[in-house]
Amino acid sequence: MRSVKVIVSFVFTLSLLSFPSSGFQSDELLVDDEEFGLEGSPQPRSPEPIPTRSPPVTAPTRKRHSDLDSDSKIQFSLEHAFGDSDFSPAGTFSARLKTWSHGGQTLTKLRFSRNSFTDEDKEKFKNLLESDDFYRIRIPSNVLSPPGRDFVISSVKARCLPREGLDEHFVIHMEGVNVLAVNYGSPGSCPYPRNLKLPAKWSFSSHTVLKNSEQAPRAPVFTEEILGGENAEGEVVQPPERSFWAKYWMYLIPLGLIVMNAITQAMNMPEEQATGQGQPSAGAVQRGPSSAAQIGRESVNVFFPVNGSYLVWPRPLNTEINLCIKILELKYFVGSRISEVKL
Amino acid sequence: MAIRSFFAPFLFFALCSYSSLTPVLSLYEDQVGLMDWHQQYIGKVKQAVFSTQKTGRRRVIVSTEENVIASLDLRHGEIFWRHLLGSNDVIDGIDIGLGKYVITLSSGGSVLRSWNLPDGQMMWESSLQGPKHSKSLLLVPTNLKIEKDNVIVVFSNGRLHAVSCIDGEVLWNKDFEAESFEALQVIQPPGSDLIYVVGFAASSQFEMYQINARNGELLKHERATFSSGFLREVSLVSSETVVALDSTGSILLTISFQNGEISFQQTPISSLVEDPSGPAVIIPSSVPGIFAIKTNAFTIFIRVIGEGKLEVVEKTNHETTVSNVLPISEGQQAFALVQHAGSEIHLAVKIAHDWDGNLLKESIKMDQQRGLVHKVFINNYIRTDRSHGFRVLIVMEDHSLLLLQQGAIVWSREDGLASVIDVTASELPVERDGVSVAKVEHNLFEWLKGHMLKLKGTLMLASPEDVAAIQSMRLKSSEKSKMTRDHNGFRKLLVVLTRAGKLFALHTGDGRIVWSHFLQSLHKSGTCQSPIGLNLYQWQVPHHHAMDENPSVLVISRCGPSSDAPVVLSFVDTYTGKELNSLSLVHGVVQVIPLPYTDSTEQRLHLLIDSDKHAHLYPTTSEALRIFKREFSNIYWYSVEDHNGIIKGHALKCKCTDEAADEFCFDTRDLWSVVFPSESGKIIATVTRKLNEVVHTQAKVIADQDVMYKYISRNLLFVATVAPKGSGEIGSVTPEESWLVAYLIDTVTGRILHRVTHHGARGPVHAVFSENWIVYHYFNLRAHRYEMSVIEIYDQSRADNKDVWKLVLGKHNLSSPISLFSRPEVITKSQSYFFTHSVKAIAVTSTAKGITSKQLLVGTIGDQVLALDKRFLDPRRSVNPTQAEKEEGIIPLTDSLPIIPQSYVTHALRVEGLRGIITVPAKLESTTLVFAHGVDLFFTQLAPSRTYDSLTEDFSYALLLLTIVALVAAIFVTWRLSERKELQDKWR
């Protein structure tokens, strides 16, 4: 019996908990807590607010909510104007007012219910669309004592709103209980030139975002780190490990060239053997570059302009430059040999 | 990868600039003055004291409205020494004590300083406090001594002080507690130990205090009441008589306080002059026996003949100015009188008691562009024939200072240039065929000689004389001061509007004044007593008709500071300085918006917003109206109401519904508003991008071959607000209750694109906005240091245009029109750094195509201009940049910005009282022209990435020629040699 009681009460609470969300189609904007500024935390990009389609009902649903905890719940109204007409009520924002221990007050859980357009409104809006005029909205600059010092106004070209229905996007910039500014517009792009397009449905789908100020990053203070960094640098200055190719390319390229030369000569060999045997130099070619160099010693002195002297081939290969020079010379030498042979 | 090739030119230039980590643009010592010039000014003279006795160098000490104390050479008008006091340290009075000290009273009478006359070093400073704020008066008696100590008598802050002239010690002081007592004169009759302090109390009571000068003891205090009250000016006619006017300005009161008895004598002005025409005012003077009053039409000089009897000696309707009094011999005092008559001024020097006899009468031709004489100071000298000679120093309406002697202008100083309000640059005339400017190119021999000298210089062979010759040759190279346009666009005219209302055109080559024009609308006149110049705009910049049309500027001037006062538009030709036209407007002007449209004569369209929020279009032609109508719905602007913290956006609505209005008047409407809560935000800075800024590329290639697109919008506004408490003095607020919020607002839709709070920061904020970044400077209370922050904005909506195929196939959105009504997708990057200096002004270099990398120009508190590379303010800096980032030129992050002494643009010079820095692009892409103005003017050329597109000025062509010749010769010789060798080899 006891367990049954427990289960019953559990089910009951569950149903209680789930009741508000299942009882009606909420127009609530489920905004992440990050939007309300956990102060100092790095701010990710504002998440896309979940679009909710406000039902075209005349009785606003917020009343049911306000019954639950009316003490910290506040409402403020949205007013709109078509072109230069006067402002008239267009909807209601309701939110929870959170009082912090340090005395600051912020709004959380902003909900919005929009009144649907009356026929007169529709007519006016059509006129706006035709004349590509502004649709203007305003909300009070202080949510506790509206309108505060003044209303904050925002406006958009009416042709930016119609899509499937009427899409609108509010960004409300808050500073405590003060509304700094409201940015109103279409949630997406509004390409220019704006074309006349009548909405298929006269219902608004509203997106709202509350924004508080971000904290600036502090100027970096790292005098110690710099000192530490210098010490570390003084001790171990380890150049990054380089790849085999990066280290030895200057040796590998000449080697490759030598090999290639050897191969070409090896290719030429049978040909030469066929043309003439009598020339001694042709034999030198067969033996590959290293032996070719040995043979060349007897007959060739190369004038080399870099050091301006006759260079007697070969010389000890000790520096890179020398090596490169050698390669060039070698090519020249071998090439000339070959041409001689051909002649 | 292929996208890189699109940005190849960009990369090339980037590499150029990044090739060295710190591109220092220091000069060599001998390059000073080649590109730059520096001019020193002092401002409008308030008071002048001559010091000519027994000193080898004749000099005059002046105090000015720019808070400068300066010692000027009386022979040439040059500055011997000069001190600029702070802007809140206004000079109340100056005098010379003991013949060798300059005594100054400043800061509302609370700071008394003594400066050494020959070199301007400060001797002492003493602070004089008192019970209440009052007028401050300085008196340096010549022969009043207390125990061998010369005494300075100062009345300030409701207290009379006697201060020692030697060390600034306060010998005695005496409070004047009476609540409403307002001292007007402190008198010390020569030869007595008495000091009289006279003044008014409660507007209808005359009070006189007689004080013992030795110890400050109050000897007598008399008061007398005059029922109809006084005007607040008196004229001292003898040491025991003053003249005042009653509150209606129609009755003259001669008040004598001989032997401590006060007696009034009333004389209605109408009994002296038949037709007084309105209330009169007294012209403050201290000529014994004579005073002057001024009515609407006349200036009347009245003599006092004993026992309060008055007699008119002269009545004139010319503008007249009276000088101070100069004792010339025992009992004789002279003064000067300057009157305007047409294009001449008449100078008369008279003895105080003898009106009809003139010691001197001269008439001097005066430039009409200088306006009226405002102040006259007289000085005498002994002529070669032992008679008295007189010279006068006059201050004109355009703030210039002139010395007149022997009927001629000995020297003049254009000190109006010490208070520049607005600057714009104008092109010079195009070189025409008929006018041969090439004549200045001297013959070949001269040219060769010059280059040989230069060659010697580069090879370090030059003797000192040669060096001097090279220097002078460079300086006078007429190339840079020609009056025509040059290929590189270095020669321009700087059109400058001064506070006095005079326009000057300065040549950028050498800083000389090409023309100056005192605008008719800014002359003081009957209808407008205090006209002020507001702004300068480029009205017409002909490109297509550059040969036959002159560019012109628009000057907006207003009568008085209130926003609905009548406004005059003046159009001035910038080649000649002629006023082409002027329009008196029927409406006021709050805001002037130059529109980005020009008509067929290349006149720029301007929109003027009046205080009733009507927009008026200028020029008022039907063509302008047609152009305007076409763009009617695309014109948006914003207004900042910083007193109540509201920023509003506006657009045009329709034609004015007002019946009186013309067709160029339009109604406006509010589109958006941002309301800063009064308890948490006070607007202290708003900055936008420069209208004429050019951005070369939208994209920025970053290290990992990625591309970021800059968010480049002309309609961004940077706003900085601080906590209302934090806007007071430094030290008045703790870090906890001070913060600074930076906003980026789109001025078309009112969207807040970015908003960031700096806790513990406070103003003043100086900011500069360029391309897609903002740099701002503020004080960090927590770190006790100044900080600079940078915000860069990038456009995310274009971020996916990285695919080469998209670009090739044209499926990108890079060229589609942007509408600000779309929801912006931007990301911002920011970083903060410490900066050592506090800042007076901040600007950024601008070049013709925007390719060259940017430098920030920071006007430091030391009145110098520091060039700081933008790369130091790059939010992508990190402590350990990767190899790729290093190659890109990212500098490792440090906590403070480096100040490299060589990067001071002003090198060893100071631009005293620096107020603004203006950059103008030259035609040569690498170079930008920089003009800094304050009390001084400074101009130079800068090349932030060095002159990669031209050879430097001192490039030696002769050396190049020689090298080429030598190389050719060497080629021939070696060719011959090698041929011979080959031949020998073949014969072997």
CSV table of C-alpha atoms in Angstrom, one decimal, chain B residues 398-714:
chain,number,residue,atom,x,y,z
B,398,ASP,CA,41.8,88.3,-36.2
B,399,HIS,CA,44.0,87.8,-33.1
B,400,SER,CA,47.1,89.0,-35.0
B,401,LEU,CA,49.7,91.0,-33.1
B,402,LEU,CA,51.4,94.0,-34.7
B,403,LEU,CA,54.0,96.5,-33.6
B,404,LEU,CA,53.7,100.0,-34.9
B,405,GLN,CA,56.5,102.4,-34.8
B,406,GLN,CA,57.2,105.6,-36.9
B,407,GLY,CA,54.1,105.1,-38.9
B,408,ALA,CA,54.9,101.7,-40.1
B,409,ILE,CA,54.2,98.1,-39.1
B,410,VAL,CA,57.5,96.8,-37.8
B,411,TRP,CA,56.4,93.2,-37.5
B,412,SER,CA,53.3,91.2,-37.3
B,413,ARG,CA,52.4,87.8,-36.0
B,414,GLU,CA,49.5,85.7,-37.2
B,415,ASP,CA,48.5,84.5,-33.8
B,416,GLY,CA,45.0,83.5,-34.9
B,417,LEU,CA,46.6,80.3,-36.1
B,418,ALA,CA,47.1,79.3,-32.4
B,419,SER,CA,43.4,78.5,-32.2
B,420,VAL,CA,42.5,76.4,-35.2
B,421,ILE,CA,38.9,75.1,-35.2
B,422,ASP,CA,38.7,73.1,-38.4
B,423,VAL,CA,41.0,72.1,-41.2
B,424,THR,CA,40.4,70.8,-44.7
B,425,ALA,CA,42.8,70.1,-47.5
B,426,SER,CA,42.5,71.5,-51.0
B,427,GLU,CA,44.4,70.7,-54.2
B,428,LEU,CA,46.6,73.3,-55.8
B,429,PRO,CA,46.0,74.5,-59.4
B,430,VAL,CA,47.0,72.2,-62.2
B,431,GLU,CA,50.2,73.3,-64.0
B,432,ARG,CA,49.2,75.0,-67.2
B,433,ASP,CA,51.1,75.1,-70.4
B,434,GLY,CA,51.4,78.8,-70.6
B,435,VAL,CA,53.0,79.2,-67.2
B,436,SER,CA,56.5,77.8,-67.3
B,437,VAL,CA,57.4,76.5,-63.9
B,438,ALA,CA,60.2,74.5,-65.3
B,439,LYS,CA,62.4,77.6,-65.4
B,440,VAL,CA,63.4,76.9,-61.8
B,441,GLU,CA,65.4,73.9,-63.1
B,442,HIS,CA,68.8,75.5,-63.4
B,443,ASN,CA,71.3,74.6,-66.0
B,444,LEU,CA,73.0,71.3,-66.3
B,445,PHE,CA,76.2,72.4,-64.6
B,446,GLU,CA,74.4,73.5,-61.5
B,447,TRP,CA,72.5,70.3,-61.5
B,448,LEU,CA,75.7,68.2,-61.8
B,449,LYS,CA,77.3,70.3,-59.1
B,450,GLY,CA,74.5,69.7,-56.8
B,451,HIS,CA,74.6,66.0,-57.3
B,452,MET,CA,78.4,65.9,-56.9
B,453,LEU,CA,77.8,67.6,-53.5
B,454,LYS,CA,75.2,65.0,-52.6
B,455,LEU,CA,77.6,62.2,-53.7
B,456,LYS,CA,80.3,63.6,-51.5
B,457,GLY,CA,77.8,63.7,-48.7
B,458,THR,CA,76.9,60.0,-49.1
B,459,LEU,CA,80.5,59.0,-49.4
B,460,MET,CA,81.3,60.9,-46.2
B,461,LEU,CA,83.8,63.1,-48.0
B,462,ALA,CA,81.9,66.4,-47.5
B,463,SER,CA,83.5,69.2,-45.5
B,464,PRO,CA,81.3,71.1,-43.0
B,465,GLU,CA,80.8,73.9,-45.6
B,466,ASP,CA,79.6,71.3,-48.1
B,467,VAL,CA,77.2,69.8,-45.6
B,468,ALA,CA,75.8,73.2,-45.0
B,469,ALA,CA,75.5,73.8,-48.7
B,470,ILE,CA,73.7,70.5,-49.2
B,471,GLN,CA,71.3,71.3,-46.3
B,472,SER,CA,70.4,74.7,-47.7
B,473,MET,CA,70.1,73.3,-51.2
B,474,ARG,CA,67.7,70.8,-49.9
B,475,LEU,CA,65.7,73.3,-47.9
B,476,LYS,CA,65.2,75.8,-50.7
B,477,SER,CA,64.6,73.2,-53.4
B,478,SER,CA,61.8,75.1,-54.9
B,479,GLU,CA,60.1,71.9,-55.9
B,480,LYS,CA,58.2,71.6,-52.7
B,481,SER,CA,56.9,75.1,-52.4
B,482,LYS,CA,55.6,75.5,-55.9
B,483,MET,CA,52.1,76.7,-56.4
B,484,THR,CA,51.0,73.9,-58.7
B,485,ARG,CA,49.9,70.3,-58.2
B,486,ASP,CA,52.7,67.8,-58.2
B,487,HIS,CA,52.7,64.2,-59.4
B,488,ASN,CA,52.9,62.7,-56.0
B,489,GLY,CA,50.3,64.9,-54.4
B,490,PHE,CA,52.6,66.2,-51.7
B,491,ARG,CA,51.8,69.8,-52.4
B,492,LYS,CA,48.4,70.8,-51.2
B,493,LEU,CA,46.7,73.7,-49.5
B,494,LEU,CA,45.6,73.3,-45.9
B,495,VAL,CA,42.5,75.5,-45.5
B,496,VAL,CA,42.3,76.4,-41.8
B,497,LEU,CA,39.4,78.1,-39.9
B,498,THR,CA,40.5,79.9,-36.8
B,499,ARG,CA,38.5,80.8,-33.8
B,500,ALA,CA,38.7,84.5,-34.7
B,501,GLY,CA,36.8,83.6,-37.9
B,502,LYS,CA,39.6,84.0,-40.3
B,503,LEU,CA,40.4,81.5,-43.0
B,504,PHE,CA,44.0,80.8,-43.8
B,505,ALA,CA,45.5,78.7,-46.6
B,506,LEU,CA,48.8,77.2,-45.7
B,507,HIS,CA,51.1,75.6,-48.3
B,508,THR,CA,52.1,72.1,-47.2
B,509,GLY,CA,55.6,72.5,-48.7
B,510,ASP,CA,56.8,75.2,-46.3
B,511,GLY,CA,53.9,76.2,-44.2
B,512,ARG,CA,53.6,79.7,-45.6
B,513,ILE,CA,50.3,81.5,-45.7
B,514,VAL,CA,49.2,81.6,-49.3
B,515,TRP,CA,46.1,83.7,-48.6
B,516,SER,CA,44.0,84.7,-45.6
B,517,HIS,CA,40.5,85.9,-45.6
B,518,PHE,CA,38.5,87.4,-42.8
B,519,LEU,CA,34.9,86.3,-43.5
B,520,GLN,CA,32.4,89.1,-43.7
B,521,SER,CA,29.9,87.0,-41.7
B,522,LEU,CA,32.4,86.6,-38.9
B,523,HIS,CA,33.1,90.2,-38.4
B,524,LYS,CA,31.6,91.6,-35.3
B,525,SER,CA,28.8,93.8,-36.4
B,526,GLY,CA,25.7,95.6,-35.1
B,527,THR,CA,23.4,92.6,-35.8
B,528,CYS,CA,25.7,90.0,-34.4
B,529,GLN,CA,28.0,90.8,-31.5
B,530,SER,CA,29.7,87.4,-31.1
B,531,PRO,CA,29.8,85.4,-34.3
B,532,ILE,CA,31.5,82.1,-34.2
B,533,GLY,CA,32.8,79.9,-37.0
B,534,LEU,CA,31.6,76.4,-36.7
B,535,ASN,CA,32.9,74.2,-39.4
B,536,LEU,CA,34.5,73.9,-42.8
B,537,TYR,CA,33.3,71.6,-45.5
B,538,GLN,CA,34.5,70.9,-49.0
B,539,TRP,CA,31.9,72.4,-51.2
B,540,GLN,CA,33.2,71.8,-54.6
B,541,VAL,CA,36.1,69.7,-55.6
B,542,PRO,CA,36.4,69.7,-59.4
B,543,HIS,CA,37.9,66.7,-61.1
B,544,HIS,CA,36.4,66.8,-64.5
B,545,HIS,CA,36.7,70.6,-64.8
B,546,ALA,CA,39.9,70.9,-62.9
B,547,MET,CA,41.4,73.2,-65.5
B,548,ASP,CA,38.7,75.8,-65.5
B,549,GLU,CA,37.0,75.6,-62.2
B,550,ASN,CA,38.4,76.3,-58.8
B,551,PRO,CA,37.6,74.3,-55.7
B,552,SER,CA,35.7,76.0,-53.0
B,553,VAL,CA,35.0,75.4,-49.3
B,554,LEU,CA,31.8,76.0,-47.3
B,555,VAL,CA,32.2,77.9,-44.0
B,556,ILE,CA,29.3,77.7,-41.6
B,557,SER,CA,29.2,80.5,-39.0
B,558,ARG,CA,26.6,81.2,-36.4
B,559,CYS,CA,25.8,84.2,-34.3
B,560,GLY,CA,26.3,83.1,-30.8
B,561,PRO,CA,26.4,79.6,-29.3
B,562,SER,CA,22.6,78.8,-29.2
B,563,SER,CA,21.5,76.4,-31.9
B,564,ASP,CA,18.7,78.4,-33.3
B,565,ALA,CA,20.8,81.6,-33.8
B,566,PRO,CA,21.0,82.9,-37.3
B,567,VAL,CA,23.5,81.1,-39.5
B,568,VAL,CA,25.5,82.3,-42.5
B,569,LEU,CA,26.9,80.0,-45.2
B,570,SER,CA,30.0,81.4,-46.9
B,571,PHE,CA,31.6,79.9,-50.0
B,572,VAL,CA,35.3,80.6,-50.4
B,573,ASP,CA,37.4,79.9,-53.5
B,574,THR,CA,40.5,78.0,-52.2
B,575,TYR,CA,42.9,79.1,-54.9
B,576,THR,CA,42.4,82.8,-54.4
B,577,GLY,CA,40.7,83.1,-51.0
B,578,LYS,CA,37.8,85.2,-52.5
B,579,GLU,CA,34.4,84.9,-50.9
B,580,LEU,CA,32.3,83.7,-53.8
B,581,ASN,CA,28.9,84.0,-52.2
B,582,SER,CA,27.3,84.1,-48.8
B,583,LEU,CA,23.8,83.1,-47.7
B,584,SER,CA,22.0,84.2,-44.6
B,585,LEU,CA,19.7,81.4,-43.6
B,586,VAL,CA,16.3,81.8,-42.2
B,587,HIS,CA,16.6,78.7,-40.1
B,588,GLY,CA,19.1,77.6,-37.5
B,589,VAL,CA,21.5,74.7,-37.9
B,590,VAL,CA,22.1,71.9,-35.5
B,591,GLN,CA,23.8,69.4,-37.8
B,592,VAL,CA,25.4,69.6,-41.2
B,593,ILE,CA,25.5,66.4,-43.3
B,594,PRO,CA,27.7,66.3,-46.4
B,595,LEU,CA,25.9,63.8,-48.7
B,596,PRO,CA,27.9,61.5,-50.9
B,597,TYR,CA,26.3,63.0,-54.1
B,598,THR,CA,27.5,65.8,-56.3
B,599,ASP,CA,25.8,67.7,-59.0
B,600,SER,CA,27.1,68.2,-62.6
B,601,THR,CA,29.3,71.1,-61.5
B,602,GLU,CA,30.7,68.8,-58.8
B,603,GLN,CA,29.2,70.7,-56.0
B,604,ARG,CA,28.6,68.5,-53.1
B,605,LEU,CA,25.0,68.2,-51.7
B,606,HIS,CA,24.7,69.1,-48.1
B,607,LEU,CA,21.8,68.6,-45.7
B,608,LEU,CA,21.4,71.0,-42.9
B,609,ILE,CA,19.2,70.0,-40.0
B,610,ASP,CA,17.6,72.8,-37.9
B,611,SER,CA,16.5,72.8,-34.4
B,612,ASP,CA,12.9,72.0,-35.4
B,613,LYS,CA,14.1,68.8,-37.1
B,614,HIS,CA,13.6,70.1,-40.6
B,615,ALA,CA,16.1,69.1,-43.2
B,616,HIS,CA,17.2,71.7,-45.7
B,617,LEU,CA,19.0,70.9,-48.9
B,618,TYR,CA,21.9,72.9,-50.3
B,619,PRO,CA,22.7,74.0,-53.0
B,620,THR,CA,19.2,75.1,-53.8
B,621,THR,CA,19.1,74.2,-57.4
B,622,SER,CA,16.6,72.1,-59.3
B,623,GLU,CA,19.4,69.7,-60.3
B,624,ALA,CA,20.4,69.1,-56.7
B,625,LEU,CA,16.8,68.5,-55.9
B,626,ARG,CA,16.5,66.0,-58.6
B,627,ILE,CA,19.5,64.1,-57.4
B,628,PHE,CA,18.3,64.3,-53.9
B,629,LYS,CA,14.8,63.0,-54.8
B,630,ARG,CA,16.4,59.9,-56.4
B,631,GLU,CA,18.2,59.0,-53.2
B,632,PHE,CA,15.4,60.3,-50.9
B,633,SER,CA,14.7,57.0,-49.2
B,634,ASN,CA,18.3,56.0,-48.7
B,635,ILE,CA,19.3,58.9,-46.6
B,636,TYR,CA,19.6,58.3,-42.9
B,637,TRP,CA,21.4,60.1,-40.1
B,638,TYR,CA,21.6,60.1,-36.4
B,639,SER,CA,21.8,62.7,-33.6
B,640,VAL,CA,23.4,62.4,-30.2
B,641,GLU,CA,21.8,64.2,-27.3
B,642,ASP,CA,24.7,63.8,-24.9
B,643,HIS,CA,23.1,65.9,-22.1
B,644,ASN,CA,20.3,63.4,-21.7
B,645,GLY,CA,21.9,60.3,-23.1
B,646,ILE,CA,19.8,59.5,-26.1
B,647,ILE,CA,21.0,58.7,-29.6
B,648,LYS,CA,18.3,58.8,-32.3
B,649,GLY,CA,18.2,57.8,-35.8
B,650,HIS,CA,16.3,59.8,-38.4
B,651,ALA,CA,15.1,59.6,-42.0
B,652,LEU,CA,13.4,61.9,-44.3
B,653,LYS,CA,9.6,61.9,-44.5
B,654,CYS,CA,8.2,64.4,-47.0
B,655,LYS,CA,8.2,68.0,-48.0
B,656,CYS,CA,7.8,70.5,-45.3
B,657,THR,CA,4.1,70.9,-44.5
B,658,ASP,CA,4.9,74.4,-43.4
B,659,GLU,CA,3.4,76.9,-45.8
B,660,ALA,CA,6.3,79.3,-45.5
B,661,ALA,CA,8.8,76.7,-46.4
B,662,ASP,CA,10.4,76.3,-49.8
B,663,GLU,CA,10.8,73.1,-51.8
B,664,PHE,CA,14.2,72.4,-50.4
B,665,CYS,CA,12.8,71.9,-46.9
B,666,PHE,CA,11.9,68.4,-45.7
B,667,ASP,CA,10.2,66.9,-42.7
B,668,THR,CA,12.0,64.2,-40.9
B,669,ARG,CA,11.0,61.4,-38.6
B,670,ASP,CA,12.6,59.3,-35.9
B,671,LEU,CA,13.4,55.7,-36.8
B,672,TRP,CA,15.1,54.4,-33.7
B,673,SER,CA,16.4,55.5,-30.4
B,674,VAL,CA,18.8,54.2,-27.9
B,675,VAL,CA,18.2,55.5,-24.3
B,676,PHE,CA,21.1,55.2,-22.0
B,677,PRO,CA,19.9,54.9,-18.4
B,678,SER,CA,20.8,58.1,-16.7
B,679,GLU,CA,22.0,56.3,-13.5
B,680,SER,CA,24.4,54.1,-15.3
B,681,GLY,CA,25.6,55.7,-18.5
B,682,LYS,CA,26.8,59.0,-19.6
B,683,ILE,CA,28.0,59.5,-23.2
B,684,ILE,CA,31.5,60.7,-23.3
B,685,ALA,CA,32.7,59.9,-26.7
B,686,THR,CA,31.2,59.2,-30.1
B,687,VAL,CA,33.3,58.4,-33.1
B,688,THR,CA,32.6,57.4,-36.7
B,689,ARG,CA,34.7,56.5,-39.6
B,690,LYS,CA,36.0,59.2,-41.8
B,691,LEU,CA,33.8,59.8,-44.8
B,692,ASN,CA,36.5,59.8,-47.4
B,693,GLU,CA,38.4,56.8,-46.1
B,694,VAL,CA,39.3,54.2,-48.7
B,695,VAL,CA,39.5,50.5,-47.9
B,696,HIS,CA,41.5,48.5,-50.4
B,697,THR,CA,40.4,45.0,-49.6
B,698,GLN,CA,37.5,43.5,-47.8
B,699,ALA,CA,39.2,40.3,-47.0
B,700,LYS,CA,42.0,39.5,-44.7
B,701,VAL,CA,44.1,36.4,-45.3
B,702,ILE,CA,45.1,34.9,-42.0
B,703,ALA,CA,47.9,32.4,-41.3
B,704,ASP,CA,46.2,29.1,-42.0
B,705,GLN,CA,45.2,30.1,-45.5
B,706,ASP,CA,41.8,31.2,-44.2
B,707,VAL,CA,40.0,34.3,-45.2
B,708,MET,CA,38.1,36.6,-42.9
B,709,TYR,CA,35.9,39.3,-44.3
B,710,LYS,CA,36.0,42.7,-42.7
B,711,TYR,CA,32.7,44.2,-41.7
B,712,ILE,CA,33.0,47.5,-43.5
B,713,SER,CA,30.1,49.8,-43.1
B,714,ARG,CA,30.1,53.5,-43.3
